[in-house]
Short mmCIF file of C-alpha atoms in Angstrom, two decimals:
data_model
loop_
_atom_site.label_atom_id
_atom_site.label_comp_id
_atom_site.label_asym_id
_atom_site.label_seq_id
_atom_site.Cartn_x
_atom_site.Cartn_y
_atom_site.Cartn_z
CA UNK A 1298 99.56 54.94 70.21
CA UNK A 1299 100.76 54.07 73.67
CA UNK A 1300 101.83 50.60 74.61
CA UNK A 1301 102.48 49.39 78.15
CA UNK A 1302 103.93 45.97 78.85
CA UNK A 1303 101.97 43.83 81.28
CA UNK A 1304 105.14 43.41 83.33
CA UNK A 1305 105.42 47.18 83.77
CA UNK A 1306 102.02 47.43 85.41
CA UNK A 1307 102.31 47.48 89.20
CA UNK A 1308 100.97 44.33 90.87
CA UNK A 1309 97.39 44.33 92.08
CA UNK A 1310 98.04 43.64 95.75
CA UNK A 1311 99.06 47.26 96.22
CA UNK A 1312 95.54 48.32 95.24
CA UNK A 1313 94.00 47.52 98.59
CA UNK A 1314 95.28 45.75 101.66
CA UNK A 1315 93.35 42.51 102.16
CA UNK A 1316 90.77 43.07 104.85
CA UNK A 1317 87.71 41.10 105.86
CA UNK A 1318 88.66 38.10 103.72
CA UNK A 1319 90.86 36.49 106.38
CA UNK A 1320 88.00 34.44 107.82
CA UNK A 1321 86.44 33.48 104.47
CA UNK A 1322 87.53 30.15 103.15
CA UNK A 1323 88.74 30.12 99.56
CA UNK A 1324 88.74 26.84 97.67
CA UNK A 1325 89.68 25.64 94.19
CA UNK A 1326 88.21 22.72 92.18
CA UNK A 1327 89.03 19.26 93.46
CA UNK A 1328 89.61 20.53 96.98
CA UNK A 1329 87.71 18.71 99.74
CA UNK A 1330 85.49 21.11 101.71
CA UNK A 1331 84.14 18.68 104.33
CA UNK A 1332 84.91 15.02 104.82
CA UNK A 1333 81.38 14.56 105.99
CA UNK A 1334 78.15 13.61 104.21
CA UNK A 1335 75.87 15.39 106.66
CA UNK A 1336 76.15 18.68 104.75
CA UNK A 1337 73.82 19.43 101.87
CA UNK A 1338 75.57 20.17 98.64
CA UNK A 1339 74.79 23.54 97.09
CA UNK A 1340 76.00 25.18 93.91
CA UNK A 1341 79.66 24.74 93.12
CA UNK A 1342 80.09 21.51 95.03
CA UNK A 1343 79.65 17.80 94.43
CA UNK A 1344 79.86 14.62 96.45
CA UNK A 1345 82.46 11.98 95.85
CA UNK A 1346 83.50 9.07 98.07
CA UNK A 1347 81.76 10.58 101.09
CA UNK A 1348 83.53 13.90 100.70
CA UNK A 1349 82.13 17.24 99.63
CA UNK A 1350 84.36 18.60 96.90
CA UNK A 1351 84.46 22.07 95.35
CA UNK A 1352 83.88 22.33 91.60
CA UNK A 1353 84.65 26.03 91.13
CA UNK A 1354 87.30 28.39 92.41
CA UNK A 1355 85.64 30.71 94.87
CA UNK A 1356 84.62 31.34 98.45
CA UNK A 1357 82.66 28.99 100.69
CA UNK A 1358 79.40 30.22 102.16
CA UNK A 1359 77.29 28.21 104.55
CA UNK A 1360 73.67 28.54 105.54
CA UNK A 1361 72.88 25.97 108.25
CA UNK A 1362 73.86 22.67 106.59
CA UNK A 1363 73.84 23.96 103.03
CA UNK A 1364 77.32 24.58 101.71
CA UNK A 1365 77.85 26.49 98.48
CA UNK A 1366 80.93 27.73 96.68
CA UNK A 1367 80.51 31.01 94.80
CA UNK A 1368 83.01 31.81 92.05
CA UNK A 1369 84.22 35.39 91.68
CA UNK A 1370 83.12 35.53 88.06
CA UNK A 1371 80.21 33.62 86.65
CA UNK A 1372 77.38 33.73 84.20
CA UNK A 1373 73.91 34.89 85.12
CA UNK A 1374 72.10 32.16 87.02
CA UNK A 1375 68.62 33.66 86.96
CA UNK A 1376 66.22 34.47 89.77
CA UNK A 1377 62.51 35.24 89.53
CA UNK A 1378 61.77 38.96 89.75
CA UNK A 1379 65.16 40.19 88.53
CA UNK A 1380 65.22 43.12 86.14
CA UNK A 1381 67.58 42.26 83.31
CA UNK A 1382 68.77 43.64 80.00
CA UNK A 1383 68.88 41.36 76.98
CA UNK A 1384 69.57 41.39 73.27
CA UNK A 1385 67.21 39.76 70.79
CA UNK A 1386 68.86 36.92 68.88
CA UNK A 1387 65.87 35.20 67.27
CA UNK A 1388 62.32 36.13 66.35
CA UNK A 1389 59.54 33.71 65.53
CA UNK A 1390 56.94 31.27 66.78
CA UNK A 1391 55.23 33.81 68.98
CA UNK A 1392 58.36 34.43 71.03
CA UNK A 1393 61.68 36.23 71.03
CA UNK A 1394 64.95 34.56 72.03
CA UNK A 1395 67.16 36.82 74.09
CA UNK A 1396 70.86 36.67 74.84
CA UNK A 1397 71.06 37.48 78.55
CA UNK A 1398 74.62 36.50 79.50
CA UNK A 1399 73.36 33.16 80.72
CA UNK A 1400 74.25 29.62 79.70
CA UNK A 1401 71.11 29.41 77.56
CA UNK A 1402 69.13 32.02 75.67
CA UNK A 1403 65.99 33.19 77.46
CA UNK A 1404 62.48 33.24 76.04
CA UNK A 1405 60.18 36.23 75.85
CA UNK A 1406 56.69 35.25 74.74
CA UNK A 1407 54.55 37.71 72.83
CA UNK A 1408 51.75 36.94 75.29
CA UNK A 1409 53.88 38.30 78.12
CA UNK A 1410 54.51 41.65 76.47
CA UNK A 1411 52.38 44.70 76.97
CA UNK A 1412 51.75 46.06 73.50
CA UNK A 1413 52.14 49.79 72.80
CA UNK A 1414 49.03 51.75 73.67
CA UNK A 1415 48.78 50.10 77.08
CA UNK A 1416 46.14 47.68 75.91
CA UNK A 1417 45.59 44.37 77.60
CA UNK A 1418 44.01 42.13 75.03
CA UNK A 1419 44.40 38.76 73.40
CA UNK A 1420 47.16 38.74 70.83
CA UNK A 1421 46.09 37.69 67.37
CA UNK A 1422 47.87 36.52 64.27
CA UNK A 1423 48.46 40.08 63.09
CA UNK A 1424 50.38 40.79 66.26
CA UNK A 1425 52.47 37.68 65.70
CA UNK A 1426 53.29 38.80 62.15
CA UNK A 1427 54.23 42.23 63.40
CA UNK A 1428 56.62 40.95 66.05
CA UNK A 1429 59.65 42.02 64.08
CA UNK A 1430 58.30 45.58 63.92
CA UNK A 1431 58.23 45.67 67.71
CA UNK A 1432 61.60 44.06 68.34
CA UNK A 1433 63.92 42.88 65.60
CA UNK A 1434 67.17 40.94 65.93
CA UNK A 1435 69.81 42.93 67.77
CA UNK A 1436 67.37 45.12 69.68
CA UNK A 1437 68.04 45.70 73.36
CA UNK A 1438 65.23 45.19 75.81
CA UNK A 1439 64.73 45.60 79.52
CA UNK A 1440 62.62 42.78 80.94
CA UNK A 1441 61.80 40.90 84.10
CA UNK A 1442 62.38 37.23 84.89
CA UNK A 1443 59.00 35.61 85.32
CA UNK A 1444 59.87 31.97 85.74
CA UNK A 1445 62.84 29.64 85.66
CA UNK A 1446 61.87 26.72 83.46
CA UNK A 1447 62.41 23.05 84.26
CA UNK A 1448 65.18 22.83 81.68
CA UNK A 1449 66.93 25.94 82.97
CA UNK A 1450 65.56 28.25 80.26
CA UNK A 1451 64.39 31.56 81.71
CA UNK A 1452 60.93 32.81 80.81
CA UNK A 1453 60.72 36.59 80.67
CA UNK A 1454 57.95 39.14 80.82
CA UNK A 1455 57.50 42.84 80.09
CA UNK A 1456 54.11 43.52 81.62
CA UNK A 1457 54.41 47.16 82.66
CA UNK A 1458 55.64 50.22 80.80
CA UNK A 1459 58.72 50.18 83.05
CA UNK A 1460 59.97 47.43 80.75
CA UNK A 1461 60.38 47.49 77.03
CA UNK A 1462 62.77 48.41 74.28
CA UNK A 1463 65.88 50.39 75.13
CA UNK A 1464 66.57 53.12 72.61
CA UNK A 1465 69.67 55.21 72.11
CA UNK A 1466 72.57 54.52 74.39
CA UNK A 1467 75.35 52.07 75.02
CA UNK A 1468 75.76 48.68 76.64
CA UNK A 1469 78.55 47.58 78.96
CA UNK A 1470 78.74 43.92 79.92
CA UNK A 1471 80.49 42.44 82.92
CA UNK A 1472 80.27 39.56 85.35
CA UNK A 1473 76.91 39.70 87.20
CA UNK A 1474 78.66 38.97 90.51
CA UNK A 1475 80.16 42.47 90.36
CA UNK A 1476 76.78 44.15 90.68
CA UNK A 1477 75.48 45.10 94.12
CA UNK A 1478 72.08 43.53 94.73
CA UNK A 1479 69.48 46.26 94.77
CA UNK A 1480 65.73 46.43 94.34
CA UNK A 1481 65.89 49.61 92.32
CA UNK A 1482 67.57 48.77 89.02
CA UNK A 1483 66.97 51.93 87.00
CA UNK A 1484 68.64 55.11 88.10
CA UNK A 1485 68.74 58.64 86.75
CA UNK A 1486 72.21 59.88 87.59
CA UNK A 1487 72.83 63.60 88.20
CA UNK A 1488 75.16 63.77 85.18
CA UNK A 1489 72.23 63.40 82.80
CA UNK A 1490 72.35 59.66 82.25
CA UNK A 1491 69.81 56.96 82.81
CA UNK A 1492 71.44 53.70 83.88
CA UNK A 1493 69.75 50.31 83.86
CA UNK A 1494 71.70 47.81 85.95
CA UNK A 1495 70.57 44.52 84.52
CA UNK A 1496 70.98 41.83 87.16
CA UNK A 1497 72.59 39.70 84.44
CA UNK A 1498 75.63 41.95 84.18
CA UNK A 1499 74.44 43.96 81.18
CA UNK A 1500 74.42 47.64 82.03
CA UNK A 1501 72.63 50.03 79.71
CA UNK A 1502 73.54 53.72 79.63
CA UNK A 1503 71.24 56.16 77.90
CA UNK A 1504 70.11 59.78 78.06
CA UNK A 1505 67.44 60.59 80.64
CA UNK A 1506 63.87 60.58 79.41
CA UNK A 1507 60.50 61.55 80.82
CA UNK A 1508 59.59 59.44 83.83
CA UNK A 1509 55.90 59.05 83.10
CA UNK A 1510 56.43 58.15 79.46
CA UNK A 1511 58.20 54.89 80.26
CA UNK A 1512 59.69 52.63 77.65
CA UNK A 1513 57.93 52.09 74.36
CA UNK A 1514 58.66 50.05 71.26
CA UNK A 1515 59.36 52.90 68.89
CA UNK A 1516 62.78 54.26 68.03
CA UNK A 1517 63.37 57.89 68.73
CA UNK A 1518 65.68 59.81 66.42
CA UNK A 1519 65.98 62.74 68.75
CA UNK A 1520 69.53 64.04 68.79
CA UNK A 1521 71.39 63.67 72.06
CA UNK A 1522 73.58 66.58 73.08
CA UNK A 1523 77.36 66.38 72.97
CA UNK A 1524 77.72 66.88 76.75
CA UNK A 1525 75.35 64.02 77.48
CA UNK A 1526 77.12 61.76 75.00
CA UNK A 1527 80.45 62.60 76.56
CA UNK A 1528 79.23 61.90 80.07
CA UNK A 1529 77.78 58.58 78.86
CA UNK A 1530 81.16 57.66 77.38
CA UNK A 1531 82.86 58.70 80.61
CA UNK A 1532 80.48 56.55 82.63
CA UNK A 1533 81.01 53.53 80.39
CA UNK A 1534 84.79 53.87 80.65
CA UNK A 1535 84.52 54.26 84.43
CA UNK A 1536 82.44 51.08 84.53
CA UNK A 1537 85.13 49.24 82.60
CA UNK A 1538 87.81 50.52 84.97
CA UNK A 1539 85.87 49.40 88.03
CA UNK A 1540 85.03 46.01 86.53
CA UNK A 1541 88.64 45.41 85.58
CA UNK A 1542 89.73 45.85 89.18
CA UNK A 1543 86.77 43.90 90.64
CA UNK A 1544 85.26 46.91 92.39
CA UNK A 1545 81.60 46.30 93.20
CA UNK A 1546 79.30 48.30 90.91
CA UNK A 1547 76.49 50.38 92.38
CA UNK A 1548 75.12 53.87 91.63
CA UNK A 1549 77.32 55.29 94.40
CA UNK A 1550 80.49 53.65 93.16
CA UNK A 1551 79.86 54.76 89.56
CA UNK A 1552 79.21 58.32 90.62
CA UNK A 1553 82.32 58.23 92.81
CA UNK A 1554 84.39 57.03 89.85
CA UNK A 1555 82.77 59.58 87.52
CA UNK A 1556 83.39 62.45 89.93
CA UNK A 1557 86.95 61.28 90.60
CA UNK A 1558 87.70 61.24 86.88
CA UNK A 1559 86.35 64.78 86.49
CA UNK A 1560 88.22 65.96 89.57
CA UNK A 1561 91.49 64.55 88.23
CA UNK A 1562 90.70 66.21 84.91
CA UNK A 1563 91.11 63.06 82.85
CA UNK A 1564 89.91 63.13 79.22
CA UNK A 1565 87.38 60.42 78.43
CA UNK A 1566 89.63 58.38 76.16
CA UNK A 1567 92.47 58.34 78.67
CA UNK A 1568 90.21 56.43 81.05
CA UNK A 1569 91.00 53.29 79.08
CA UNK A 1570 94.71 53.38 79.92
CA UNK A 1571 95.87 50.78 82.40
CA UNK A 1572 97.39 53.10 84.97
CA UNK A 1573 94.51 55.59 84.84
CA UNK A 1574 92.01 52.74 85.32
CA UNK A 1575 93.93 51.75 88.41
CA UNK A 1576 93.94 55.28 89.81
CA UNK A 1577 90.20 55.57 89.29
CA UNK A 1578 89.58 52.22 91.00
CA UNK A 1579 91.71 53.24 93.99
CA UNK A 1580 90.03 56.64 94.23
CA UNK A 1581 86.61 55.00 94.13
CA UNK A 1582 87.49 52.47 96.82
CA UNK A 1583 88.77 55.24 99.07
CA UNK A 1584 85.68 57.34 98.44
CA UNK A 1585 83.41 54.46 99.39
CA UNK A 1586 85.48 53.64 102.47
CA UNK A 1587 85.31 57.29 103.63
CA UNK A 1588 81.54 57.65 103.42
CA UNK B 133 124.78 16.40 70.57
CA UNK B 134 124.59 15.19 74.13
CA UNK B 135 121.20 15.70 75.75
CA UNK B 136 122.27 14.43 79.15
CA UNK B 137 125.78 14.99 80.49
CA UNK B 138 127.75 12.37 82.44
CA UNK B 139 126.88 14.25 85.63
CA UNK B 140 123.20 13.77 84.83
CA UNK B 141 122.50 17.37 83.90
CA UNK B 142 120.58 18.51 80.84
CA UNK B 143 121.65 21.13 78.33
CA UNK B 144 119.93 23.94 80.22
CA UNK B 145 121.41 22.77 83.53
CA UNK B 146 118.31 21.04 84.91
CA UNK B 147 118.36 17.62 86.51
CA UNK B 148 116.10 14.93 85.05
CA UNK B 149 113.29 15.65 87.56
CA UNK B 150 113.46 19.43 87.34
CA UNK B 151 110.70 21.35 85.53
CA UNK B 152 111.28 24.53 83.60
CA UNK B 153 110.42 27.84 85.21
CA UNK B 154 106.63 28.10 85.26
CA UNK B 155 104.54 31.24 85.36
CA UNK B 156 100.81 31.77 84.99
CA UNK B 157 98.28 34.56 85.31
CA UNK B 158 94.49 34.65 85.41
CA UNK B 159 92.42 37.37 83.82
CA UNK B 160 93.85 39.20 80.84
CA UNK B 161 90.91 40.43 78.82
CA UNK B 162 87.47 41.93 79.56
CA UNK B 163 85.51 40.47 76.68
CA UNK B 164 85.84 36.70 77.19
CA UNK B 165 84.27 35.02 80.21
CA UNK B 166 87.65 33.74 81.28
CA UNK B 167 91.24 34.14 80.16
CA UNK B 168 94.67 33.01 81.29
CA UNK B 169 98.34 33.09 80.40
CA UNK B 170 100.69 30.18 80.89
CA UNK B 171 104.43 30.00 80.47
CA UNK B 172 106.58 26.89 80.80
CA UNK B 173 110.18 27.77 80.09
CA UNK B 174 110.17 29.40 76.68
CA UNK B 175 106.77 28.05 75.73
CA UNK B 176 104.12 30.75 76.15
CA UNK B 177 100.40 30.38 75.58
CA UNK B 178 97.30 32.58 75.92
CA UNK B 179 93.86 31.06 76.40
CA UNK B 180 90.38 32.56 76.50
CA UNK B 181 87.03 30.96 77.21
CA UNK B 182 83.66 32.08 75.85
CA UNK B 183 80.57 30.54 77.34
CA UNK B 184 78.85 28.40 78.37
CA UNK B 185 76.36 29.83 75.91
CA UNK B 186 73.48 28.60 73.80
CA UNK B 187 74.82 25.94 71.43
CA UNK B 188 74.70 27.46 67.96
CA UNK B 189 77.51 25.94 65.92
CA UNK B 190 76.76 22.44 67.20
CA UNK B 191 73.12 21.59 66.63
CA UNK B 192 71.53 19.10 68.95
CA UNK B 193 68.97 16.76 67.40
CA UNK B 194 66.51 16.26 70.23
CA UNK B 195 66.01 18.61 73.15
CA UNK B 196 68.97 19.88 75.09
CA UNK B 197 72.05 17.86 74.26
CA UNK B 198 75.19 17.41 76.32
CA UNK B 199 77.52 20.31 76.94
CA UNK B 200 80.06 20.61 74.13
CA UNK B 201 83.58 21.93 74.57
CA UNK B 202 85.16 23.23 71.38
CA UNK B 203 88.74 24.34 71.13
CA UNK B 204 90.74 26.20 68.51
CA UNK B 205 94.51 26.40 68.82
CA UNK B 206 96.36 28.86 66.64
CA UNK B 207 99.99 29.86 66.47
CA UNK B 208 101.48 33.25 65.77
CA UNK B 209 103.74 33.31 62.73
CA UNK B 210 106.89 33.89 64.75
CA UNK B 211 106.25 31.33 67.48
CA UNK B 212 109.00 28.93 66.46
CA UNK B 213 112.35 29.15 64.66
CA UNK B 214 110.81 28.90 61.23
CA UNK B 215 108.22 31.43 60.19
CA UNK B 216 104.78 29.90 59.87
CA UNK B 217 102.60 30.48 56.84
CA UNK B 218 99.27 29.60 58.39
CA UNK B 219 98.16 30.16 61.96
CA UNK B 220 96.06 27.01 61.80
CA UNK B 221 96.94 23.79 60.04
CA UNK B 222 96.50 20.06 60.46
CA UNK B 223 98.79 19.92 63.47
CA UNK B 224 97.03 22.67 65.40
CA UNK B 225 93.72 21.00 64.60
CA UNK B 226 95.00 17.75 66.12
CA UNK B 227 96.19 19.69 69.17
CA UNK B 228 92.79 21.40 69.40
CA UNK B 229 91.01 18.06 69.49
CA UNK B 230 93.33 16.78 72.19
CA UNK B 231 92.86 19.89 74.33
CA UNK B 232 89.07 19.81 73.87
CA UNK B 233 88.99 16.14 74.86
CA UNK B 234 91.02 16.72 78.01
CA UNK B 235 88.80 19.65 79.05
CA UNK B 236 85.61 17.75 78.29
CA UNK B 237 86.74 15.13 80.81
CA UNK B 238 86.98 17.75 83.54
CA UNK B 239 83.95 19.97 82.85
CA UNK B 240 80.76 18.95 84.65
CA UNK B 241 78.71 18.70 81.48
CA UNK B 242 75.46 17.80 83.22
CA UNK B 243 75.37 21.32 84.68
CA UNK B 244 75.46 22.90 81.24
CA UNK B 245 73.03 20.83 79.18
CA UNK B 246 72.39 22.39 75.78
CA UNK B 247 75.29 24.81 76.05
CA UNK B 248 78.63 25.05 74.39
CA UNK B 249 81.94 26.29 75.74
CA UNK B 250 84.40 27.76 73.26
CA UNK B 251 88.08 27.77 74.12
CA UNK B 252 90.56 29.74 72.03
CA UNK B 253 94.25 29.14 72.58
CA UNK B 254 97.05 31.10 70.99
CA UNK B 255 100.62 29.90 71.04
CA UNK B 256 102.91 32.90 71.29
CA UNK B 257 106.14 30.99 71.59
CA UNK B 258 106.75 27.28 71.08
CA UNK B 259 109.65 25.44 72.68
CA UNK B 260 108.50 21.91 73.42
CA UNK B 261 105.49 20.84 75.43
CA UNK B 262 103.11 23.08 73.48
CA UNK B 263 100.11 20.75 73.85
CA UNK B 264 100.70 20.44 77.59
CA UNK B 265 100.99 24.19 77.97
CA UNK B 266 97.77 24.70 75.96
CA UNK B 267 95.86 22.32 78.24
CA UNK B 268 97.16 24.04 81.38
CA UNK B 269 96.32 27.51 80.07
CA UNK B 270 92.84 26.40 78.97
CA UNK B 271 92.23 24.86 82.41
CA UNK B 272 93.14 28.12 84.13
CA UNK B 273 90.88 30.07 81.77
CA UNK B 274 87.99 27.71 82.65
CA UNK B 275 88.58 28.33 86.34
CA UNK B 276 88.68 32.08 85.73
CA UNK B 277 85.34 31.87 83.93
CA UNK B 278 83.81 30.14 86.96
CA UNK B 279 82.82 27.03 85.02
CA UNK B 280 82.10 23.96 87.12
CA UNK B 281 84.80 21.33 86.74
CA UNK B 282 85.50 18.12 88.61
CA UNK B 283 89.12 18.98 89.07
CA UNK B 284 92.00 20.87 87.53
CA UNK B 285 93.45 19.41 84.34
CA UNK B 286 97.20 19.62 84.34
CA UNK B 287 99.41 18.35 81.57
CA UNK B 288 103.12 17.75 81.34
CA UNK B 289 105.50 16.15 78.90
CA UNK B 290 108.24 13.60 79.47
CA UNK B 291 110.94 12.31 77.20
CA UNK B 292 113.37 9.41 77.08
CA UNK B 293 116.94 10.14 76.00
CA UNK B 294 120.12 8.05 75.98
CA UNK B 295 122.07 8.47 79.21
CA UNK B 296 125.31 9.13 77.29
CA UNK B 297 125.90 9.69 73.62
CA UNK B 298 127.90 6.50 73.02
CA UNK B 299 125.59 4.07 74.88
CA UNK B 300 122.31 4.29 73.06
CA UNK B 301 120.89 1.21 74.76
CA UNK B 302 120.38 2.77 78.17
CA UNK B 303 117.86 5.55 78.37
CA UNK B 304 116.75 7.93 81.05
CA UNK B 305 113.38 9.64 81.47
CA UNK B 306 113.26 13.45 81.55
CA UNK B 307 110.39 15.58 82.75
CA UNK B 308 109.09 18.66 80.86
CA UNK B 309 111.17 18.27 77.69
CA UNK B 310 112.12 21.38 75.73
CA UNK B 311 112.21 21.46 71.92
CA UNK B 312 115.69 19.98 71.48
CA UNK B 313 115.03 17.21 73.97
CA UNK B 314 111.73 16.21 72.45
CA UNK B 315 113.07 16.15 68.90
CA UNK B 316 116.19 14.28 69.99
CA UNK B 317 114.32 11.74 72.09
CA UNK B 318 110.55 11.59 72.13
CA UNK B 319 107.71 13.63 73.57
CA UNK B 320 104.92 12.01 75.59
CA UNK B 321 102.18 14.42 76.71
CA UNK B 322 100.08 13.33 79.66
CA UNK B 323 97.07 15.23 81.01
CA UNK B 324 95.59 14.24 84.34
CA UNK B 325 93.15 15.24 87.06
CA UNK B 326 95.67 15.74 89.87
CA UNK B 327 93.31 15.30 92.83
CA UNK B 328 91.66 12.25 91.29
CA UNK B 329 94.90 10.67 90.04
CA UNK B 330 93.21 9.98 86.73
CA UNK B 331 94.77 10.27 83.29
CA UNK B 332 92.53 12.03 80.78
CA UNK B 333 94.84 12.33 77.77
CA UNK B 334 97.97 10.57 76.65
CA UNK B 335 99.65 11.43 73.40
CA UNK B 336 102.90 10.90 71.58
CA UNK B 337 104.07 11.30 68.00
CA UNK B 338 107.33 9.41 68.41
CA UNK B 339 108.18 5.72 68.72
CA UNK B 340 108.89 4.70 72.29
CA UNK B 341 110.04 1.28 73.47
CA UNK B 342 107.66 -0.52 75.78
CA UNK B 343 110.34 -1.01 78.43
CA UNK B 344 110.80 2.76 78.67
CA UNK B 345 107.13 3.61 78.79
CA UNK B 346 106.52 3.16 82.53
CA UNK B 347 109.46 5.32 83.52
CA UNK B 348 108.40 8.07 81.09
CA UNK B 349 104.76 7.95 82.20
CA UNK B 350 105.72 8.16 85.89
CA UNK B 351 107.95 11.11 85.12
CA UNK B 352 105.13 12.94 83.28
CA UNK B 353 102.69 12.27 86.14
CA UNK B 354 105.24 13.64 88.58
CA UNK B 355 105.49 16.75 86.41
CA UNK B 356 101.68 17.11 86.37
CA UNK B 357 101.59 17.12 90.17
CA UNK B 358 104.35 19.72 90.31
CA UNK B 359 102.47 21.93 87.86
CA UNK B 360 99.30 21.50 89.90
CA UNK B 361 101.09 22.98 92.92
CA UNK B 362 102.14 26.01 90.90
CA UNK B 363 98.74 26.56 89.25
CA UNK B 364 96.92 26.03 92.54
CA UNK B 365 99.07 28.67 94.21
CA UNK B 366 98.33 31.16 91.43
CA UNK B 367 94.56 30.55 91.54
CA UNK B 368 94.59 30.98 95.33
CA UNK B 369 96.51 34.20 94.92
CA UNK B 370 93.98 35.47 92.37
CA UNK B 371 91.07 34.59 94.65
CA UNK B 372 92.65 36.28 97.66
CA UNK B 373 93.29 39.56 95.85
CA UNK B 374 89.97 39.90 94.08
CA UNK B 375 87.85 38.66 96.96
CA UNK B 376 89.46 41.28 99.21
CA UNK B 377 88.45 44.08 96.83
CA UNK B 378 84.98 42.67 96.17
CA UNK B 379 84.15 42.52 99.87
CA UNK B 380 84.40 46.34 99.97
CA UNK B 381 80.94 47.66 99.34
#
């Protein structure tokens, strides 16, 4: 076992010289942003005594008169149309409750799920009884946000065969603000992995499967090869390294980190060491800056 | 034992208005939503925040209830001079309640209706001002998690000790008391919202004469403001570093 003291780790500022951030305004809670009531208050701010005050530690962004403060790390806020990954926590009453890294659990109604066999029909009592056979507690699903409810609860849907149960693979969770916004959320990487970047910060890594087959609700017991498993583990450790050093996550940055780790000939388990994680993050940042 | 010398210096060489060396750090672990480390002199504390998440342990009766902040303080066995048998006991439970109350006053609960925020604090080393240090660490962890708060919560202790050993009638207020000073005099913990100038928690376990109270309270509030400066600087530093990296795409 190797132990490194936190004090022995080199400080983070050496990772990258601060660049574009010089003109962004950084505020902390209780700090007055504008002593003016003419601005509209967005997320992360509140009004008090005619002043607009920040309520989170983050950067100020302004669109016309709307001022918002975005924290560097936060929970998933929810936006209609996002593809997300969730874990079932409760089954019953014609709906599943899903943990989606948000402040409340989201709701997936049976009505909003396309049943196996691609049939669009009214769901009956039998279907409701068989809900647990489709998705039981602890199952991972890939779904879409259909609506943000009045009370803040997200309503989900899985209408096409693009969505559904995620089978064999692994899940890495991180702050959703680290993910690059992208329309395409599912990627087949050249190293034999299928990655689902849930907009909620849950990233699912699994072996590649047939495109046209899509996701179903049955478990496959097909054995996954050792090489694929190893590259999945490498990817998940690379993701952790990037997330730890606040490097934005996108298919390009993951592949850059993955390739850098292979180039440096680092065994998969060594990717979890503090100094190696740092090297990978630096290599990735440089790779992105070069291209 | 003389807690304050004739020259007005304390045992560790500080003046009455001097705080102990303070150090803090945001972001220690991957798993929790937010985590922080806080050190005040020899007192060291780790805090981690999980949530806000769907309220499970606290059941609301009708609809979505108010946001609930729960806190659990535990101590490692070797945190003080005597080895502890249990990491949690009646005293840590009392501290937990105090910390949770102080945080509840700062968190904007209306934004998190129906959710709960769990705060776990671990005392690694205890040398006076443990409650204050726990509150400060928990506050930093909340900020790291990006939870909406009205303001920072900073906490500091103050103590009243006799000016010289032979004249026990005259006392002098000390800021940020260490273990020997708080057991020899008293320990008043004050938590406040520094930008709002509002006290959110006030606690003492020792008898304190009314005439001394104002001086001690002022001293603790002064300490809170000093700590705010230090914590503010660290949060700014954290933001600067991470925002610089995150703006690379």
